[in-house]
PDB file of C-alpha atoms in Angstrom:
ATOM      1  CA  MET B   1       0.019   4.963  25.163  1.00 78.00           C
ATOM      2  CA  SER B   2      -0.139   0.947  24.510  1.00 88.00           C
ATOM      3  CA  GLN B   3       1.463   0.371  21.479  1.00 90.00           C
ATOM      4  CA  PRO B   4      -0.482  -1.679  18.790  1.00 91.00           C
ATOM      5  CA  ASN B   5      -0.961  -4.890  18.130  1.00 90.00           C
ATOM      6  CA  LEU B   6      -0.105  -5.946  14.766  1.00 90.00           C
ATOM      7  CA  ARG B   7       0.029  -8.642  12.444  1.00 90.00           C
ATOM      8  CA  VAL B   8       1.436  -8.816   9.502  1.00 93.00           C
ATOM      9  CA  THR B   9      -1.307 -11.646   7.706  1.00 94.00           C
ATOM     10  CA  SER B  10      -0.164 -11.877   4.312  1.00 95.00           C
ATOM     11  CA  VAL B  11       2.209 -10.730   1.295  1.00 96.00           C
ATOM     12  CA  ALA B  12       2.026 -10.053  -2.038  1.00 95.00           C
ATOM     13  CA  ILE B  13       5.426 -10.742  -4.592  1.00 95.00           C
ATOM     14  CA  GLY B  14       4.946  -9.311  -7.853  1.00 94.00           C
ATOM     15  CA  SER B  15       6.572 -11.276 -10.869  1.00 91.00           C
ATOM     16  CA  LEU B  16       5.263 -12.282 -14.159  1.00 91.00           C
ATOM     17  CA  GLN B  17       5.417 -16.048 -13.627  1.00 91.00           C
ATOM     18  CA  PRO B  18       3.799 -15.853 -10.582  1.00 91.00           C
ATOM     19  CA  ARG B  19       3.214 -19.971 -10.616  1.00 89.00           C
ATOM     20  CA  GLU B  20       6.663 -20.481 -10.807  1.00 91.00           C
ATOM     21  CA  LEU B  21       7.418 -18.183  -8.475  1.00 93.00           C
ATOM     22  CA  ALA B  22       5.204 -20.150  -6.413  1.00 93.00           C
ATOM     23  CA  ARG B  23       6.227 -23.159  -6.691  1.00 92.00           C
ATOM     24  CA  PHE B  24       9.868 -21.938  -5.792  1.00 95.00           C
ATOM     25  CA  TYR B  25       9.017 -20.639  -2.140  1.00 95.00           C
ATOM     26  CA  ALA B  26       6.912 -23.667  -1.664  1.00 95.00           C
ATOM     27  CA  ASP B  27       9.417 -25.704  -2.001  1.00 95.00           C
ATOM     28  CA  LEU B  28      12.006 -23.553  -0.196  1.00 96.00           C
ATOM     29  CA  LEU B  29       9.746 -22.863   2.494  1.00 95.00           C
ATOM     30  CA  GLY B  30       7.903 -26.803   2.632  1.00 94.00           C
ATOM     31  CA  TRP B  31       4.776 -24.988   2.880  1.00 95.00           C
ATOM     32  CA  ARG B  32       1.590 -25.732   0.684  1.00 89.00           C
ATOM     33  CA  ASP B  33       1.307 -23.974  -2.613  1.00 86.00           C
ATOM     34  CA  THR B  34      -1.808 -23.313  -3.388  1.00 81.00           C
ATOM     35  CA  ALA B  35      -1.931 -22.732  -7.279  1.00 63.00           C
ATOM     36  CA  SER B  36      -3.386 -25.083  -8.362  1.00 56.00           C
ATOM     37  CA  GLU B  37      -6.499 -24.576  -6.610  1.00 57.00           C
ATOM     38  CA  GLY B  38      -7.769 -21.972  -8.525  1.00 55.00           C
ATOM     39  CA  PRO B  39      -7.930 -18.005  -8.920  1.00 54.00           C
ATOM     40  CA  LEU B  40      -7.340 -16.471  -5.375  1.00 52.00           C
ATOM     41  CA  ARG B  41     -11.245 -14.886  -3.956  1.00 59.00           C
ATOM     42  CA  ALA B  42      -8.984 -11.641  -3.601  1.00 57.00           C
ATOM     43  CA  ALA B  43      -8.882 -11.422  -7.563  1.00 53.00           C
ATOM     44  CA  PRO B  44     -11.665 -13.976  -9.015  1.00 52.00           C
ATOM     45  CA  SER B  45     -11.414 -12.433 -12.356  1.00 51.00           C
ATOM     46  CA  ARG B  46      -7.271 -13.188 -12.447  1.00 53.00           C
ATOM     47  CA  ARG B  47      -6.251 -16.895 -13.668  1.00 61.00           C
ATOM     48  CA  ASP B  48      -2.692 -15.591 -13.616  1.00 75.00           C
ATOM     49  CA  GLY B  49      -2.159 -15.853  -9.489  1.00 86.00           C
ATOM     50  CA  ALA B  50      -0.702 -18.037  -7.338  1.00 92.00           C
ATOM     51  CA  GLN B  51      -0.421 -18.460  -3.107  1.00 93.00           C
ATOM     52  CA  VAL B  52       2.461 -20.387  -0.934  1.00 95.00           C
ATOM     53  CA  LYS B  53       0.419 -20.646   2.851  1.00 94.00           C
ATOM     54  CA  PRO B  54       2.581 -22.649   6.185  1.00 94.00           C
ATOM     55  CA  PRO B  55       1.747 -24.363   7.387  1.00 93.00           C
ATOM     56  CA  PRO B  56      -1.296 -25.066  10.136  1.00 91.00           C
ATOM     57  CA  ASP B  57       1.410 -25.087  13.246  1.00 93.00           C
ATOM     58  CA  VAL B  58       3.050 -22.360  10.934  1.00 91.00           C
ATOM     59  CA  ASP B  59       3.165 -19.078  12.051  1.00 90.00           C
ATOM     60  CA  GLY B  60       3.220 -17.146   9.050  1.00 92.00           C
ATOM     61  CA  PRO B  61       1.943 -14.920   6.238  1.00 95.00           C
ATOM     62  CA  THR B  62       0.280 -17.065   3.035  1.00 95.00           C
ATOM     63  CA  LEU B  63       2.911 -14.918   0.339  1.00 95.00           C
ATOM     64  CA  ASN B  64       0.026 -14.474  -2.944  1.00 94.00           C
ATOM     65  CA  PHE B  65       2.026 -14.257  -6.365  1.00 92.00           C
TER      66      PHE B  65
END
């Protein structure tokens, strides 16, 4: 029996200060902080979320806070 091919595309991290934590990880990893780009698509009614995405040439998960 063959093994499934699984890939992690995003990770959610709970935080009371999601924008600050997103900026920290963006600086740490050198990734793009999308916190100032408005609410996340997954939670359009929430404005306190933040997101960090890897550059196009990096294979990594999106971080949601």
